[in-house]
Amino acid sequence: MTTDQQPATQDDKLNGLLTQFDDAVNLLSQASPLLKPAKLPRVLDTAHQLLMLDGGAQALENRAQAYEAAGVFLGSDWETPQYLVPTLTTFALKSTDPNVVVIETLSEIRLLAVATGGYAHPLVSEEFSHHYLTQVIAINLWLLFTAPSEAEREQQGRLAVIPRHLFQYLAERIGYEHIIDQLIDEIWRILKQRPIQVDSIKQMITQISLCQANPEIDLGSSGQGADRLVSSLFGPTQACREDPGIDIYRERLDGMDQSALQAEATGFARAMHDTGLVSPYHAVLLRHLLEEGDHLVSEAFGLSSTGRDCLLCYRELVHALIRGSVYPATAQAVYGLALMLERGILYQPPVAPAMWRQLNLPLSEWSQARLNIAYGEVASPRARLLEGVLCMLGLPLGVGQGNNPTCQSARALSMWAYNDPDYLLQMVAWAARDDEIIMHFEGQAISSMASLSGVATELPMDLDPVSLIVVPHLDRIYAEMGRRCVSREGDPHRWVNPEFHGWWSGRGFRINVDVATGKLTDVNDFIRHFYACYHPYYNGNQPLIHPQPAGIAVTDSAARFIGWHAITILRASLDPNDVMRIYFYNPNNDSGQDWGNGVKVSTAGHGERFGEASLPFSQFVSRLYIYHFDPLERGELATVTEDELDTVKRYLEQSWGAERLPASELQANEGPHQTPPNDP
């Protein structure tokens, strides 16, 4: 039997599906917002089939801008790619729901199009997309090199092929030889900022280690710089070099003399301070050393004379903190406790009693449930929260807001840990024990349980233990303070920031944006007054005494306006190259960013301390839109040179201020404006 019909070729099938996909995207694009959900399944079903074919991912990359503009991501978490979290991709890609897998894949392909310059996205830059994809690939390296497991085949079936096709394509487009090396550079860059949350970094290092150990994976000459990272987690010292396991290492410690224990303590301390990461073996050693003597405990912490004196003065408390918080599952508590001792904050009279209270604090059922859901039950909720407290007190500039619009609350926690640690401990006690925080706004009490809602529409989960418990309360209180200022003329942060953050926040307030119109206003006076308050050459060389809240207009690498953001000004000082810089805290998880027109935020190499970001003074002022000051201090405007003033204004007018110039000034176009929301 013969037939004139020939089997469809792969290209024919691909072309046919692309036609169907384009038609489905057009229908989705033309549909009204109410009807889009009904049109979306056809797009996803066709994309599903395309992703199973060779060439499907490339064809979809070419259509990334079209399908996003049509509304594929509308109303979902993927609609705002700037807030996507790399660690969550694993859960989406392993989902048994085909739509979740497909939409996650379409999102990655969209970001690839942005990263390679094929799609100028309004919300994310090429650099952001490239960094994001590098982290996603690192966390999911197993998808590049391993076939579906039995569990995956059972749960996902043929759906498990799509993530593998995706990652093969991502790696080919970015380049295998660059993935590991760029990933290692990215890890070191982030670690230099000393974040509190390092679980995702540990996941990346674990995947690198597995790739290096797999004989079937040829990394070529790449990955050579990973040795220190891998050893810091899995073999920092001679006795655990081969990663023997916790039980075997504990047995080895029992047979060691003082000299061997000294070598172990020194090795662990060096690795911890080099990387900011703590090996689970370090926790085992520290608990063992409690019975051996404080000099070895001090060595294991890597303390200077300051920290050692604090340890000896508060020996009983430190030992109790080690017993209550330091376990293999909560090993980062070691680093937090070491840095807390180095800060010497236990000498402040309220702090030590507050830490004793924290050790014995009964947690509410809600707090325990939140901690167990977020971190699992390997460690007790009390130990997990205590680890978070120690890390926040040791690394006050390592607090991150996660994937949440809660920069105000993150900034407040950081500021209190930095400037008023006993107040932070009081907040933790109220939130964790009582499920309520009460603050006051202009003499009136505001309860977190009585407030209607916060800025965040959902309870945040991707946070450090302290933020996980406290931020929901602070977020509601902050929003309520804002609501009480609705009827007032001007920006509400004038009144909210000092009441919310603390008495040290200046009651003086300047803003260079007209709230009603979104246009720039009083720019020259705004700049001169900031120089008079903060620049050492214009304020009598007076260092900043207390950290001050401020608001910046964030821009992307093309200097396009992204949004308003809350930061903390920490200090102004000359860097090693004698350039005057502003050093500040940014709660957005990663402070190293390119804001366009040569404005690149530095996190290391220009005199930054751990957790600080910095910019040359004039560049920082060009992105500033609100700041606070003490109205009782000298208030005359600084006699800033015209060159300096013009430099700041040029940076401003070539970025977020381009479409906000008042009508009286020359401008090429009158563009849309966006008034500052209640966010900084």
XYZ file of C-alpha atoms in Angstrom:
680
model
C 0.000 0.000 0.000
C 1.376 3.397 -0.953
C 0.367 6.968 -0.179
C 1.185 10.376 -1.557
C 1.324 11.832 1.952
C 4.784 12.029 3.511
C 5.380 12.238 7.272
C 5.610 15.819 8.493
C 9.214 16.890 9.064
C 10.416 18.468 12.304
C 10.580 21.843 10.565
C 7.043 21.484 9.266
C 5.780 20.671 12.725
C 7.706 23.592 14.225
C 6.412 26.026 11.622
C 2.845 24.826 12.067
C 3.015 25.255 15.822
C 4.577 28.699 15.453
C 1.683 29.790 13.275
C -0.743 28.531 15.910
C 1.270 30.254 18.634
C 1.314 33.577 16.788
C -2.436 33.365 16.242
C -3.023 32.582 19.916
C -0.820 35.507 20.978
C -2.715 37.846 18.656
C -6.038 36.734 20.121
C -4.700 37.226 23.633
C -3.385 40.665 22.714
C -6.735 41.779 21.314
C -8.775 40.438 24.218
C -9.983 42.753 26.963
C -8.472 42.305 30.440
C -11.565 40.412 31.571
C -11.335 37.956 28.669
C -7.561 37.416 28.690
C -7.674 34.495 31.187
C -9.914 32.609 28.762
C -7.466 33.138 25.878
C -4.311 32.284 27.842
C -4.605 28.429 27.894
C -4.273 28.238 24.118
C -1.024 30.228 24.250
C 0.393 28.038 27.012
C -0.667 24.775 25.367
C 1.007 25.747 22.091
C 4.124 26.954 23.914
C 4.202 23.605 25.745
C 4.370 21.767 22.434
C 6.986 24.147 21.036
C 9.254 23.661 24.034
C 9.353 19.930 23.362
C 10.866 20.539 19.911
C 14.379 21.466 18.821
C 14.341 25.120 17.859
C 11.247 25.852 19.911
C 13.068 27.822 22.601
C 14.881 29.949 20.028
C 11.632 30.714 18.200
C 10.000 31.744 21.478
C 12.962 33.972 22.360
C 12.375 35.849 19.111
C 8.749 36.367 20.191
C 9.412 37.213 23.862
C 8.438 40.865 23.597
C 5.269 39.989 21.685
C 3.941 37.388 24.105
C 4.730 39.505 27.161
C 3.034 42.540 25.620
C -0.006 40.373 24.838
C -0.462 39.650 28.565
C 0.975 36.167 29.181
C 2.272 37.246 32.601
C -0.537 39.678 33.434
C -1.747 39.415 37.028
C 0.911 36.876 38.055
C 4.190 37.050 39.975
C 6.002 36.885 36.630
C 4.510 40.244 35.613
C 7.208 42.049 37.633
C 10.505 40.363 36.674
C 12.518 42.784 38.820
C 11.137 41.045 41.914
C 11.610 37.438 40.817
C 13.654 35.247 43.181
C 16.103 32.790 41.558
C 15.720 30.185 44.320
C 11.989 29.847 43.637
C 12.541 28.688 40.048
C 13.293 25.165 41.245
C 9.811 24.760 42.689
C 8.139 26.101 39.551
C 10.179 23.918 37.203
C 9.482 20.785 39.280
C 5.742 21.490 39.422
C 3.282 18.867 38.247
C 1.132 21.633 36.737
C 2.121 22.050 33.055
C 1.002 25.688 33.016
C 3.342 26.592 35.887
C 6.310 24.909 34.185
C 5.539 26.563 30.852
C 5.015 30.077 32.215
C 8.239 29.833 34.265
C 10.054 28.708 31.120
C 8.583 31.560 29.088
C 9.741 33.970 31.788
C 13.331 32.658 31.640
C 13.314 32.907 27.835
C 12.032 36.478 28.096
C 14.903 37.397 30.427
C 17.351 35.702 28.060
C 16.075 37.944 25.276
C 16.672 40.952 27.537
C 20.123 39.712 28.635
C 21.304 39.252 25.040
C 20.069 42.657 23.906
C 17.150 41.443 21.825
C 14.474 42.984 24.041
C 14.733 46.396 25.707
C 12.571 45.738 28.744
C 11.024 48.651 30.660
C 11.503 47.039 34.097
C 14.808 45.134 33.969
C 18.187 45.771 32.375
C 20.541 43.507 30.425
C 22.863 43.298 33.434
C 20.079 42.394 35.844
C 18.754 39.688 33.512
C 22.208 38.211 32.974
C 22.900 38.102 36.728
C 19.496 36.590 37.385
C 19.932 33.843 34.769
C 23.438 33.073 36.033
C 22.024 32.459 39.505
C 19.093 30.444 38.149
C 21.438 28.197 36.179
C 23.710 27.766 39.208
C 20.886 26.762 41.509
C 19.518 24.340 38.926
C 22.800 23.003 37.502
C 21.483 19.457 37.876
C 19.052 20.204 35.048
C 22.021 20.688 32.739
C 23.840 17.503 33.541
C 21.414 14.848 34.775
C 18.492 12.935 33.275
C 15.074 13.029 34.991
C 15.055 11.037 38.205
C 12.526 8.338 38.938
C 10.598 10.768 41.124
C 10.519 13.371 38.352
C 9.382 10.840 35.793
C 6.669 9.655 38.140
C 5.446 13.139 39.025
C 6.045 15.125 35.837
C 6.237 12.531 33.076
C 7.333 14.083 29.782
C 6.924 17.504 31.343
C 10.350 16.964 32.947
C 11.932 17.348 29.500
C 10.982 21.035 29.206
C 13.237 22.373 32.011
C 16.156 20.409 30.590
C 15.606 21.748 27.096
C 15.376 25.221 28.599
C 18.657 24.986 30.517
C 20.526 23.448 27.621
C 19.401 26.402 25.546
C 20.245 28.959 28.249
C 23.711 27.473 28.699
C 24.357 27.430 24.955
C 23.287 31.064 24.572
C 25.250 32.293 27.586
C 28.177 29.880 27.131
C 29.042 26.889 29.301
C 32.560 28.108 29.930
C 31.240 31.375 31.345
C 28.547 30.013 33.636
C 30.754 28.633 36.393
C 33.309 31.434 36.318
C 30.672 34.174 36.269
C 28.778 32.356 38.964
C 31.856 32.232 41.186
C 32.474 35.944 40.612
C 28.827 36.634 41.418
C 29.010 34.622 44.643
C 32.120 36.470 45.818
C 30.549 39.820 44.891
C 27.460 39.079 46.974
C 29.449 37.633 49.880
C 31.484 40.836 50.129
C 28.214 42.522 51.094
C 27.793 40.047 53.986
C 24.048 39.327 53.672
C 22.288 37.596 56.547
C 20.499 35.210 54.182
C 23.031 32.921 52.545
C 21.002 29.761 51.897
C 20.782 30.442 48.159
C 24.540 31.059 48.017
C 25.167 27.774 49.812
C 22.920 26.049 47.265
C 24.982 27.493 44.417
C 28.258 26.383 46.015
C 26.836 22.907 46.589
C 25.897 22.622 42.918
C 29.384 23.755 41.859
C 30.899 21.139 44.153
C 28.712 18.398 42.673
C 29.677 19.425 39.141
C 33.366 19.409 39.998
C 33.077 15.948 41.526
C 31.145 14.474 38.597
C 33.561 12.843 36.085
C 30.941 13.088 33.354
C 30.965 16.892 33.472
C 33.816 18.632 31.680
C 34.196 22.181 32.935
C 37.455 22.710 31.057
C 39.576 25.362 32.722
C 36.593 27.079 34.351
C 35.678 26.826 38.000
C 39.204 27.057 39.354
C 38.280 29.857 41.745
C 35.647 27.808 43.554
C 37.998 25.893 45.855
C 37.845 28.392 48.718
C 34.063 28.579 48.536
C 33.588 24.819 48.484
C 36.099 24.181 51.252
C 34.569 26.870 53.493
C 31.387 24.791 53.680
C 32.509 21.196 53.337
C 36.100 21.017 54.546
C 37.616 24.135 56.121
C 40.137 22.214 58.257
C 42.333 19.142 58.087
C 40.042 17.017 60.244
C 37.031 17.508 57.959
C 38.825 17.976 54.643
C 37.063 15.037 52.966
C 33.610 16.019 54.304
C 33.278 12.953 56.574
C 29.887 13.788 58.085
C 28.880 15.349 61.401
C 28.971 12.159 63.494
C 32.433 11.093 62.348
C 33.807 14.588 62.868
C 32.377 14.666 66.392
C 34.200 11.411 67.146
C 37.446 12.871 65.810
C 37.130 15.868 68.122
C 36.913 13.570 71.147
C 40.379 12.222 70.324
C 42.114 15.585 69.778
C 44.559 17.280 72.141
C 44.707 21.031 72.788
C 47.121 21.672 69.939
C 44.900 19.915 67.394
C 41.801 21.710 68.692
C 43.665 25.022 68.396
C 44.462 24.265 64.754
C 40.828 23.378 64.060
C 39.547 26.533 65.753
C 41.948 28.764 63.827
C 41.122 27.104 60.504
C 37.382 27.471 60.952
C 37.672 31.103 62.043
C 39.818 31.986 59.037
C 37.364 30.369 56.602
C 34.385 32.061 58.268
C 35.858 35.548 58.180
C 37.172 35.097 54.638
C 33.767 34.225 53.202
C 31.046 35.100 55.707
C 29.895 31.456 55.468
C 29.893 28.989 58.353
C 30.361 25.259 57.918
C 28.091 22.912 59.912
C 31.321 21.365 61.231
C 32.171 24.729 62.809
C 29.014 24.551 64.927
C 29.995 21.061 66.111
C 33.473 22.272 67.065
C 32.203 25.329 68.956
C 29.806 23.299 71.082
C 32.649 20.869 71.831
C 34.968 23.711 72.873
C 32.594 24.908 75.582
C 34.120 22.232 77.782
C 37.718 22.997 76.741
C 38.294 26.634 77.681
C 37.423 30.162 76.630
C 40.715 30.752 74.828
C 39.741 28.085 72.287
C 36.204 29.479 72.032
C 37.722 32.879 71.256
C 39.980 31.294 68.616
C 37.003 29.549 67.007
C 35.209 32.909 66.772
C 38.330 34.599 65.374
C 37.972 37.451 67.860
C 40.161 40.533 68.241
C 40.995 41.908 71.685
C 37.678 43.810 71.660
C 35.582 40.720 71.053
C 37.667 38.610 73.420
C 37.164 41.090 76.270
C 33.422 41.083 75.613
C 33.375 37.279 75.628
C 35.181 37.125 78.970
C 32.974 39.822 80.546
C 29.765 38.057 79.486
C 31.038 34.489 79.530
C 27.901 32.894 80.981
C 25.619 34.664 78.503
C 27.814 33.774 75.510
C 27.909 30.125 76.525
C 24.125 30.116 76.890
C 23.765 31.700 73.440
C 26.006 29.030 71.926
C 24.023 26.238 73.562
C 20.723 27.790 72.524
C 21.464 28.780 68.941
C 24.510 27.031 67.499
C 23.662 23.767 65.750
C 24.731 22.360 62.363
C 21.399 23.557 60.896
C 21.871 27.055 62.357
C 25.607 27.400 61.820
C 25.433 31.043 60.684
C 24.710 31.911 64.323
C 28.453 31.469 64.914
C 29.298 34.349 62.573
C 26.515 36.532 63.927
C 27.627 35.982 67.517
C 31.289 36.613 66.652
C 30.509 39.940 64.995
C 28.115 40.918 67.774
C 30.953 40.430 70.273
C 33.272 42.483 68.055
C 30.743 45.338 68.044
C 30.829 45.383 71.853
C 27.105 46.077 72.101
C 26.721 43.837 75.161
C 28.337 46.657 77.131
C 25.212 48.767 76.558
C 23.272 48.218 79.821
C 19.937 46.989 78.360
C 21.365 44.575 75.768
C 22.623 41.713 77.940
C 19.366 41.442 79.962
C 17.417 41.599 76.697
C 19.504 38.731 75.306
C 18.734 36.650 78.416
C 15.055 37.345 77.785
C 15.463 36.276 74.168
C 17.033 32.984 75.247
C 13.965 32.066 77.271
C 11.323 33.821 75.167
C 8.136 31.753 74.745
C 7.064 31.911 71.093
C 3.438 32.161 70.074
C 1.910 29.376 68.021
C 1.741 31.716 65.027
C 5.461 32.548 65.294
C 6.441 28.894 65.635
C 4.318 27.939 62.635
C 5.805 30.710 60.479
C 9.361 29.682 61.312
C 8.653 25.992 60.697
C 6.983 26.692 57.353
C 9.834 28.913 56.188
C 12.793 26.913 57.495
C 11.584 23.424 58.242
C 11.770 21.614 61.549
C 15.411 20.485 61.564
C 16.074 23.175 64.176
C 13.572 24.364 66.776
C 11.772 27.671 66.090
C 13.439 29.201 69.154
C 16.936 28.262 67.942
C 16.127 29.509 64.455
C 14.888 32.867 65.743
C 17.878 33.212 68.063
C 20.188 32.566 65.103
C 18.389 35.345 63.245
C 18.718 37.743 66.175
C 22.463 37.123 66.470
C 22.984 37.552 62.726
C 21.002 40.790 62.657
C 22.910 42.228 65.614
C 26.215 41.120 64.119
C 25.369 42.128 60.533
C 22.937 45.062 60.819
C 23.609 46.055 57.197
C 22.915 42.535 55.947
C 19.129 42.781 56.316
C 17.276 42.251 53.016
C 13.664 42.923 52.090
C 13.333 39.782 49.955
C 10.775 39.764 47.171
C 8.532 42.203 49.007
C 7.695 45.941 48.823
C 8.733 46.361 52.455
C 11.921 48.420 52.180
C 10.699 50.703 54.983
C 10.420 47.826 57.460
C 13.746 46.283 56.407
C 15.411 49.680 56.787
C 13.921 50.108 60.256
C 15.190 46.715 61.451
C 18.643 47.445 60.068
C 18.686 50.899 61.644
C 17.666 49.583 65.058
C 20.219 46.746 64.950
C 22.866 49.302 63.962
C 21.908 52.140 66.270
C 19.533 50.915 69.005
C 19.888 47.137 69.514
C 17.849 46.886 72.709
C 14.885 48.514 70.910
C 15.185 45.874 68.173
C 15.160 43.132 70.823
C 12.029 44.645 72.336
C 10.314 44.581 68.936
C 11.276 40.932 68.464
C 9.910 40.048 71.894
C 6.569 41.744 71.251
C 6.132 40.254 67.795
C 7.310 36.719 68.567
C 5.635 36.361 71.957
C 2.559 38.591 71.787
C 1.743 38.599 68.042
C 1.400 42.379 68.339
C 3.543 45.483 68.200
C 2.330 48.857 69.442
C 4.061 52.018 68.246
C 3.063 55.647 68.622
C 2.423 58.271 65.985
C 2.329 61.817 67.329
C 1.220 60.540 70.723
C -1.448 58.124 69.480
C -0.949 54.380 69.845
C -1.050 52.213 66.709
C -1.457 48.456 67.094
C -0.199 46.157 64.368
C -3.208 43.907 64.960
C -5.702 46.754 64.694
C -4.215 48.239 61.509
C -6.090 47.407 58.330
C -3.317 46.305 55.980
C 0.270 46.943 54.997
C 2.150 47.698 51.805
C 2.691 43.971 51.195
C -0.473 42.254 49.963
C 0.717 38.813 51.120
C 2.644 37.605 54.149
C 6.336 37.625 53.141
C 8.156 34.300 53.517
C 11.557 34.822 51.836
C 13.096 36.647 54.804
C 15.587 36.101 57.606
C 14.030 34.747 60.844
C 13.696 38.111 62.586
C 12.209 39.839 59.540
C 9.875 36.893 59.012
C 8.285 37.510 62.411
C 8.548 41.292 62.777
C 8.098 42.735 59.254
C 4.359 41.916 58.910
C 3.684 43.960 62.052
C 5.922 46.868 61.050
C 4.465 46.913 57.545
C 0.924 47.360 58.852
C 1.987 50.075 61.296
C 3.907 51.965 58.612
C 0.905 51.834 56.270
C -1.386 53.065 59.053
C 0.937 56.001 59.777
C 0.749 56.865 56.087
C -3.041 56.690 56.125
C -3.131 59.190 58.996
C -1.241 61.685 56.828
C -3.483 61.421 53.769
C -5.219 64.738 54.384
C -1.955 66.630 54.882
C -0.315 68.634 52.148
C 3.060 67.356 50.980
C 4.917 64.071 51.223
C 3.835 61.896 54.203
C 7.404 60.758 54.881
C 8.027 64.160 56.449
C 6.005 62.946 59.462
C 6.147 59.159 59.167
C 9.903 58.563 58.995
C 10.883 60.184 62.332
C 7.956 58.537 64.162
C 8.564 55.135 62.569
C 12.356 54.882 62.681
C 13.302 56.722 65.856
C 14.021 60.045 67.520
C 17.393 60.359 65.764
C 15.704 60.740 62.358
C 15.913 64.462 61.587
C 12.667 66.428 61.825
C 13.883 68.676 59.034
C 12.769 67.439 55.611
C 13.556 68.293 51.994
C 12.023 66.938 48.772
C 12.797 67.939 45.194
C 9.615 66.543 43.600
C 6.260 68.273 43.689
C 3.892 65.607 45.013
C 0.898 66.919 43.084
C 2.543 67.133 39.648
C 5.564 64.842 39.877
C 7.753 67.665 38.507
C 11.124 68.682 39.915
C 11.074 71.686 42.202
C 13.672 73.773 44.098
C 16.485 71.611 42.750
C 19.302 74.102 43.405
C 18.295 74.722 47.027
C 17.709 70.986 47.531
C 21.274 70.233 46.405
C 22.921 73.093 48.300
C 21.110 72.245 51.522
C 22.144 68.570 51.272
C 25.778 69.590 50.817
C 25.482 71.894 53.839
C 24.103 69.052 55.981
C 26.135 66.063 54.824
C 29.311 67.067 52.932
C 32.317 67.341 55.293
C 33.773 70.236 53.285
C 30.600 72.289 53.779
C 29.348 71.254 57.248
C 32.430 72.063 59.304
C 33.801 68.523 58.856
C 31.084 67.147 61.149
C 30.660 63.371 60.708
C 27.129 62.025 60.546
C 26.195 60.962 64.073
C 23.065 58.884 63.490
C 22.015 57.023 60.329
C 19.364 58.981 58.448
C 16.476 57.730 56.280
C 16.411 58.972 52.706
C 14.594 58.250 49.466
C 16.159 57.698 46.066
C 14.837 57.489 42.525
C 16.176 54.151 41.290
C 17.151 53.957 37.628
C 18.270 51.051 35.446
C 21.500 50.758 33.444
C 19.961 52.918 30.721
C 19.223 55.622 33.348
C 15.477 55.027 33.004
C 13.309 55.606 36.068
C 12.252 52.399 37.839
C 10.735 53.520 41.133
C 11.151 55.149 44.532
C 13.167 53.335 47.156
C 14.086 53.669 50.837
C 17.732 53.717 51.917
C 19.768 54.806 54.940
C 22.566 57.370 54.715
C 25.385 56.112 56.936
C 28.356 58.425 56.409
C 30.244 60.684 54.027
C 33.984 60.216 53.681
C 36.937 60.245 51.316
C 37.640 56.913 49.639
C 41.190 55.544 49.101
C 41.425 57.628 45.908
C 40.462 60.831 47.761
C 37.024 60.967 46.172
C 34.267 62.153 48.521
C 31.596 59.445 48.658
C 28.300 58.824 50.396
C 28.114 55.408 52.045
C 24.602 54.067 52.450
C 22.528 50.993 53.245
C 20.198 49.590 50.597
C 17.677 46.936 51.771
C 17.084 45.461 48.306
C 19.192 42.278 48.864
C 21.980 43.292 46.458
C 23.342 46.821 46.547
C 25.699 46.547 43.583
C 23.804 48.084 40.678
C 24.315 50.084 37.512
C 22.027 53.124 37.553
C 23.039 54.376 34.118
C 25.110 57.280 32.724
C 28.191 56.020 34.529
C 26.481 55.883 37.937
C 27.566 52.468 39.211
C 26.937 51.642 42.857
C 30.004 50.131 44.484
C 29.949 47.595 47.317
C 33.687 46.900 47.614
C 36.977 48.499 46.644
C 36.132 52.113 47.530
C 36.390 52.015 51.311
C 33.055 50.264 51.928
C 32.507 48.378 55.144
C 30.554 45.108 54.999
C 27.000 45.801 53.848
C 27.619 49.350 52.676
C 27.033 50.670 49.177
C 28.638 53.873 47.960
C 28.653 56.477 45.211
C 30.655 59.641 44.600
C 28.869 62.472 46.364
C 27.563 64.246 43.261
C 26.275 61.015 41.690
C 24.458 60.057 44.866
C 22.765 63.456 45.122
C 21.585 63.109 41.523
C 19.463 60.097 42.509
C 18.284 61.527 45.834
C 14.771 62.919 46.129
C 14.084 63.160 49.883
C 16.297 63.473 52.934
C 16.068 64.444 56.591
C 18.198 66.807 58.655
C 18.292 68.427 62.078
C 16.511 71.790 61.733
C 18.369 73.129 64.780
C 21.763 72.634 63.144
C 23.287 75.327 60.908
C 20.863 75.738 58.043
C 22.521 78.109 55.585
C 22.852 76.791 52.043
C 26.296 75.591 51.029
C 28.229 77.708 48.551
C 28.597 74.808 46.153
C 30.606 75.673 43.059
C 28.709 76.052 39.801
C 30.685 73.163 38.300
C 29.650 70.844 41.115
C 26.036 72.008 40.919
C 25.967 71.545 37.151
C 27.437 68.053 37.495
C 24.674 66.957 39.843
C 21.961 68.522 37.681
C 23.388 66.943 34.537
C 23.245 63.464 36.100
C 19.722 64.241 37.293
C 18.368 65.651 34.046
C 19.871 62.856 31.947
C 18.159 60.175 34.025
C 14.993 60.144 36.120
C 14.578 63.913 35.970
C 14.417 64.074 32.161
C 10.623 63.959 32.074
C 10.132 65.900 35.314
C 11.661 69.229 34.362
C 9.298 72.093 35.151
C 7.649 73.815 32.209
C 9.796 76.893 32.702
C 12.960 74.974 31.778
C 13.976 73.931 28.305
C 13.185 70.339 27.462
C 12.846 68.368 24.288
C 9.691 66.524 25.253
C 6.976 66.637 27.855
C 6.728 63.031 29.029
C 4.564 61.201 31.515
C 5.308 61.538 35.177
C 4.868 59.392 38.214
C 4.351 60.878 41.644
C 6.220 59.431 44.603
C 4.216 56.696 46.323
C 4.428 55.917 50.031
C 7.442 53.651 49.533
C 10.720 55.231 50.650
